[in-house]
Amino acid sequence: MNYEQYTKLYRRDNHNRKDALPTPLKAKKIANELSKRHTPGVTTVRSQILLAQMFGISTQTLIRFQKITANDHLHKYMTLTGENKSKALRRTKHEIKQT
């Protein structure tokens, strides 16, 4: 998921929900923090509570956000800018192989 996809999802979200998605700028910071220090399925309740307090969101919001950004195949959380970088990296690798 990249930043543009998340902003579209955020715009369509019902912001009156208890687990409403965080604002896109805050979500970018949360995604970076999750990808640096946590792996999906291993995050403890204590660490979820601390992360929610650190970013000023509810624990339900954090759990929903974790489900959106989790990549079970790579066993890590994706940053909101990761998709574009990986496509560019694949292009450059392909160009190098051709030369």
Coordinates of N, CA, C and O in Angstrom, one line a residue:
M1 N 0.9 -1.2 0.0 CA 0.0 0.0 0.0 C 0.9 1.2 0.0 O 1.9 1.3 0.8
N2 N 0.6 2.2 -0.9 CA 1.4 3.4 -0.9 C 0.5 4.5 -0.3 O -0.6 4.3 0.1
Y3 N 1.1 5.7 -0.2 CA 0.5 6.8 0.4 C -0.8 7.3 -0.3 O -1.8 7.6 0.4
E4 N -0.9 7.2 -1.6 CA -2.1 7.6 -2.4 C -3.2 6.7 -2.1 O -4.4 7.1 -1.9
Q5 N -2.9 5.4 -2.0 CA -3.9 4.4 -1.8 C -4.5 4.6 -0.4 O -5.7 4.4 -0.1
Y6 N -3.6 4.9 0.6 CA -4.1 5.1 2.0 C -5.0 6.3 2.1 O -6.0 6.3 2.8
T7 N -4.6 7.4 1.4 CA -5.4 8.6 1.4 C -6.8 8.4 0.8 O -7.8 8.9 1.4
K8 N -6.9 7.6 -0.2 CA -8.2 7.2 -0.8 C -9.0 6.4 0.3 O -10.2 6.6 0.4
L9 N -8.4 5.4 0.9 CA -9.0 4.6 1.9 C -9.5 5.5 3.1 O -10.6 5.3 3.6
Y10 N -8.6 6.5 3.5 CA -8.9 7.3 4.6 C -10.1 8.2 4.3 O -11.0 8.5 5.1
R11 N -10.2 8.7 3.0 CA -11.3 9.6 2.6 C -12.7 8.8 2.7 O -13.7 9.4 3.0
R12 N -12.7 7.6 2.3 CA -13.9 6.8 2.3 C -14.3 6.2 3.7 O -15.3 5.7 3.9
D13 N -13.4 6.4 4.7 CA -13.6 5.8 6.0 C -14.6 6.6 6.8 O -14.7 7.8 6.6
N14 N -15.4 6.0 7.6 CA -16.3 6.6 8.5 C -15.6 7.1 9.7 O -15.1 6.3 10.5
H15 N -15.4 8.4 9.9 CA -14.5 8.9 10.9 C -15.2 9.0 12.3 O -14.5 9.4 13.3
N16 N -16.4 8.6 12.4 CA -17.1 8.5 13.7 C -16.9 7.1 14.4 O -17.4 7.0 15.5
R17 N -16.3 6.2 13.7 CA -16.1 4.9 14.3 C -15.1 5.0 15.4 O -14.2 5.8 15.4
K18 N -15.1 4.0 16.3 CA -14.1 3.9 17.4 C -12.8 3.5 16.8 O -11.7 3.9 17.4
D19 N -12.8 2.8 15.7 CA -11.5 2.3 15.1 C -11.2 3.0 13.8 O -10.7 2.4 12.9
A20 N -11.6 4.3 13.7 CA -11.4 5.1 12.5 C -9.9 5.2 12.2 O -9.1 5.2 13.1
L21 N -9.6 5.2 10.9 CA -8.2 5.3 10.5 C -7.5 6.6 11.0 O -8.2 7.6 10.9
P22 N -6.2 6.6 11.3 CA -5.6 7.8 11.7 C -5.3 8.7 10.4 O -5.4 8.2 9.3
T23 N -5.1 10.0 10.6 CA -4.8 10.9 9.5 C -3.6 10.4 8.7 O -2.7 9.7 9.3
P24 N -3.6 10.7 7.4 CA -2.5 10.2 6.6 C -1.1 10.5 7.1 O -0.2 9.6 7.0
L25 N -0.8 11.7 7.6 CA 0.5 12.0 8.0 C 0.9 11.2 9.3 O 2.0 10.7 9.4
K26 N -0.1 11.1 10.2 CA 0.1 10.3 11.4 C 0.3 8.8 11.0 O 1.1 8.1 11.6
A27 N -0.5 8.4 10.1 CA -0.4 7.0 9.6 C 1.0 6.7 9.0 O 1.5 5.6 9.2
K28 N 1.6 7.6 8.3 CA 2.9 7.4 7.8 C 3.9 7.2 8.9 O 4.8 6.3 8.8
K29 N 3.8 8.0 9.9 CA 4.7 7.8 11.1 C 4.5 6.5 11.8 O 5.5 5.9 12.2
I30 N 3.3 6.1 12.0 CA 3.0 4.8 12.6 C 3.5 3.7 11.8 O 4.1 2.7 12.3
A31 N 3.3 3.7 10.5 CA 3.8 2.7 9.6 C 5.3 2.6 9.6 O 5.8 1.4 9.7
N32 N 6.0 3.7 9.7 CA 7.5 3.6 9.8 C 7.9 3.0 11.1 O 8.8 2.2 11.2
E33 N 7.2 3.4 12.2 CA 7.5 2.8 13.5 C 7.3 1.3 13.5 O 8.1 0.6 14.1
L34 N 6.2 0.9 13.0 CA 5.8 -0.5 13.0 C 6.8 -1.3 12.1 O 7.3 -2.4 12.5
S35 N 7.2 -0.8 11.0 CA 8.1 -1.5 10.1 C 9.5 -1.6 10.7 O 10.3 -2.6 10.4
K36 N 9.9 -0.6 11.5 CA 11.3 -0.6 12.1 C 11.4 -1.6 13.3 O 12.4 -2.3 13.4
R37 N 10.4 -1.7 14.1 CA 10.5 -2.4 15.4 C 9.6 -3.6 15.7 O 9.8 -4.2 16.7
H38 N 8.6 -3.8 14.8 CA 7.7 -4.9 15.1 C 7.5 -5.8 13.9 O 7.7 -5.4 12.8
T39 N 7.1 -7.0 14.2 CA 6.7 -8.0 13.2 C 5.3 -8.4 13.4 O 4.8 -8.5 14.5
P40 N 4.5 -8.6 12.3 CA 3.1 -9.0 12.4 C 2.9 -10.3 13.2 O 3.7 -11.3 13.0
G41 N 1.9 -10.4 14.1 CA 1.6 -11.6 14.8 C 2.5 -11.7 16.1 O 2.2 -12.6 16.9
V42 N 3.5 -10.9 16.3 CA 4.4 -11.0 17.5 C 4.1 -9.8 18.4 O 4.6 -9.8 19.5
T43 N 3.4 -8.8 18.0 CA 3.2 -7.6 18.8 C 2.4 -8.0 20.0 O 1.3 -8.6 19.9
T44 N 2.9 -7.6 21.2 CA 2.2 -7.9 22.4 C 1.1 -6.8 22.7 O 1.1 -5.7 22.1
V45 N 0.2 -7.1 23.6 CA -0.8 -6.1 24.0 C -0.2 -4.9 24.6 O -0.6 -3.8 24.4
R46 N 0.8 -5.1 25.4 CA 1.5 -4.0 26.1 C 2.1 -3.1 25.1 O 2.0 -1.8 25.2
S47 N 2.8 -3.6 24.1 CA 3.4 -2.8 23.1 C 2.4 -2.1 22.2 O 2.6 -0.9 21.8
Q48 N 1.2 -2.7 22.0 CA 0.1 -2.0 21.2 C -0.4 -0.9 22.0 O -0.7 0.2 21.5
I49 N -0.6 -1.0 23.3 CA -1.1 0.1 24.2 C -0.1 1.2 24.2 O -0.4 2.4 24.1
L50 N 1.2 0.9 24.3 CA 2.2 1.9 24.3 C 2.3 2.7 23.0 O 2.4 3.9 23.0
L51 N 2.2 2.0 21.9 CA 2.2 2.6 20.6 C 1.0 3.5 20.4 O 1.1 4.6 19.9
A52 N -0.2 3.0 20.8 CA -1.4 3.8 20.7 C -1.3 5.1 21.6 O -1.7 6.2 21.1
Q53 N -0.8 5.0 22.8 CA -0.6 6.2 23.6 C 0.4 7.1 23.0 O 0.3 8.3 23.0
M54 N 1.5 6.6 22.4 CA 2.5 7.4 21.8 C 2.0 8.3 20.7 O 2.4 9.4 20.5
F55 N 1.1 7.7 19.9 CA 0.6 8.4 18.7 C -0.8 9.0 18.9 O -1.3 9.7 18.1
G56 N -1.3 8.9 20.1 CA -2.6 9.5 20.5 C -3.8 8.9 19.7 O -4.7 9.7 19.3
I57 N -3.8 7.6 19.5 CA -4.9 7.0 18.9 C -5.4 5.9 19.8 O -4.8 5.5 20.8
S58 N -6.6 5.3 19.5 CA -7.1 4.2 20.3 C -6.5 2.9 19.9 O -5.9 2.8 18.8
T59 N -6.5 1.9 20.8 CA -5.9 0.6 20.5 C -6.6 -0.1 19.4 O -6.0 -0.7 18.5
Q60 N -8.0 0.1 19.3 CA -8.7 -0.5 18.2 C -8.3 0.1 16.8 O -8.2 -0.6 15.9
T61 N -8.0 1.4 16.8 CA -7.5 2.0 15.6 C -6.2 1.4 15.2 O -5.9 1.1 14.0
L62 N -5.3 1.2 16.2 CA -4.0 0.6 15.9 C -4.1 -0.8 15.4 O -3.4 -1.2 14.4
I63 N -5.0 -1.6 15.9 CA -5.2 -3.0 15.5 C -5.7 -3.0 14.1 O -5.2 -3.8 13.2
R64 N -6.6 -2.1 13.7 CA -7.1 -2.1 12.4 C -6.0 -1.6 11.4 O -5.9 -2.2 10.3
F65 N -5.3 -0.6 11.8 CA -4.2 -0.2 11.0 C -3.1 -1.2 10.7 O -2.6 -1.4 9.6
Q66 N -2.8 -2.0 11.8 CA -1.9 -3.1 11.7 C -2.4 -4.2 10.7 O -1.6 -4.7 9.9
K67 N -3.7 -4.5 10.7 CA -4.2 -5.4 9.7 C -4.1 -4.9 8.3 O -3.9 -5.7 7.4
I68 N -4.2 -3.6 8.1 CA -4.1 -3.0 6.7 C -2.7 -3.1 6.2 O -2.5 -3.4 5.1
T69 N -1.8 -2.8 7.1 CA -0.4 -2.7 6.6 C 0.5 -3.9 6.8 O 1.6 -3.9 6.4
A70 N -0.1 -5.0 7.3 CA 0.7 -6.2 7.6 C 0.9 -7.0 6.3 O -0.1 -7.1 5.5
N71 N 2.1 -7.5 6.0 CA 2.4 -8.3 4.9 C 2.8 -9.6 5.5 O 4.0 -9.8 5.9
D72 N 1.9 -10.6 5.5 CA 2.2 -11.9 6.1 C 3.3 -12.7 5.3 O 4.0 -13.5 5.9
H73 N 3.4 -12.5 4.0 CA 4.4 -13.2 3.2 C 5.8 -12.8 3.5 O 6.7 -13.6 3.6
L74 N 6.0 -11.5 3.8 CA 7.3 -10.9 4.1 C 7.6 -10.9 5.6 O 8.7 -10.5 6.0
H75 N 6.6 -11.1 6.4 CA 6.7 -11.1 7.9 C 7.1 -9.7 8.4 O 8.0 -9.6 9.2
K76 N 6.5 -8.7 7.8 CA 6.8 -7.3 8.3 C 5.7 -6.4 7.9 O 4.8 -6.8 7.1
Y77 N 5.7 -5.3 8.5 CA 4.7 -4.2 8.2 C 5.2 -3.4 7.1 O 6.4 -3.0 7.0
M78 N 4.4 -3.0 6.2 CA 4.8 -2.2 5.0 C 4.7 -0.7 5.4 O 3.7 -0.3 6.0
T79 N 5.6 0.0 4.9 CA 5.5 1.5 5.0 C 4.5 2.0 4.0 O 4.3 1.3 3.0
L80 N 4.0 3.2 4.1 CA 3.1 3.7 3.1 C 3.7 4.1 1.9 O 3.1 4.5 0.9
T81 N 5.1 4.1 1.8 CA 5.8 4.5 0.6 C 6.5 3.3 0.0 O 7.1 3.4 -1.1
G82 N 6.4 2.1 0.5 CA 7.2 0.9 0.1 C 6.9 0.4 -1.3 O 7.8 -0.1 -1.9
E83 N 5.6 0.5 -1.7 CA 5.3 -0.1 -3.0 C 5.9 0.6 -4.2 O 6.4 0.0 -5.1
N84 N 6.0 1.9 -4.1 CA 6.6 2.7 -5.2 C 8.1 2.4 -5.3 O 8.6 2.3 -6.4
K85 N 8.8 2.3 -4.2 CA 10.2 2.0 -4.2 C 10.5 0.7 -4.8 O 11.5 0.5 -5.5
S86 N 9.7 -0.3 -4.4 CA 10.0 -1.7 -4.9 C 9.8 -1.8 -6.4 O 10.5 -2.5 -7.1
K87 N 8.8 -1.1 -6.9 CA 8.6 -1.1 -8.4 C 9.8 -0.5 -9.1 O 10.3 -0.9 -10.1
A88 N 10.3 0.7 -8.6 CA 11.4 1.3 -9.2 C 12.7 0.5 -9.1 O 13.5 0.4 -10.0
L89 N 12.8 -0.2 -7.9 CA 14.0 -1.1 -7.8 C 13.9 -2.3 -8.8 O 15.0 -2.6 -9.3
R90 N 12.7 -2.8 -9.0 CA 12.6 -3.9 -10.0 C 13.0 -3.4 -11.4 O 13.6 -4.2 -12.1
R91 N 12.5 -2.2 -11.7 CA 12.9 -1.7 -13.0 C 14.3 -1.5 -13.2 O 14.9 -1.9 -14.2
T92 N 15.0 -1.0 -12.2 CA 16.5 -0.8 -12.3 C 17.2 -2.1 -12.4 O 18.2 -2.3 -13.2
K93 N 16.8 -3.1 -11.7 CA 17.4 -4.4 -11.7 C 17.2 -5.0 -13.1 O 18.1 -5.7 -13.7
H94 N 16.0 -4.9 -13.7 CA 15.7 -5.4 -15.0 C 16.6 -4.7 -16.1 O 17.1 -5.3 -17.0
E95 N 16.8 -3.4 -15.9 CA 17.6 -2.6 -16.9 C 19.1 -3.0 -16.8 O 19.8 -3.1 -17.8
I96 N 19.5 -3.3 -15.6 CA 20.9 -3.8 -15.4 C 21.1 -5.1 -16.1 O 22.2 -5.4 -16.7
K97 N 20.2 -6.0 -15.9 CA 20.3 -7.4 -16.6 C 20.4 -7.3 -18.1 O 21.0 -8.1 -18.7
Q98 N 19.6 -6.3 -18.6 CA 19.6 -6.2 -20.1 C 20.9 -5.7 -20.7 O 21.3 -6.0 -21.8
T99 N 21.7 -4.9 -19.9 CA 22.9 -4.4 -20.4 C 24.1 -5.3 -20.3 O 24.1 -6.3 -19.7

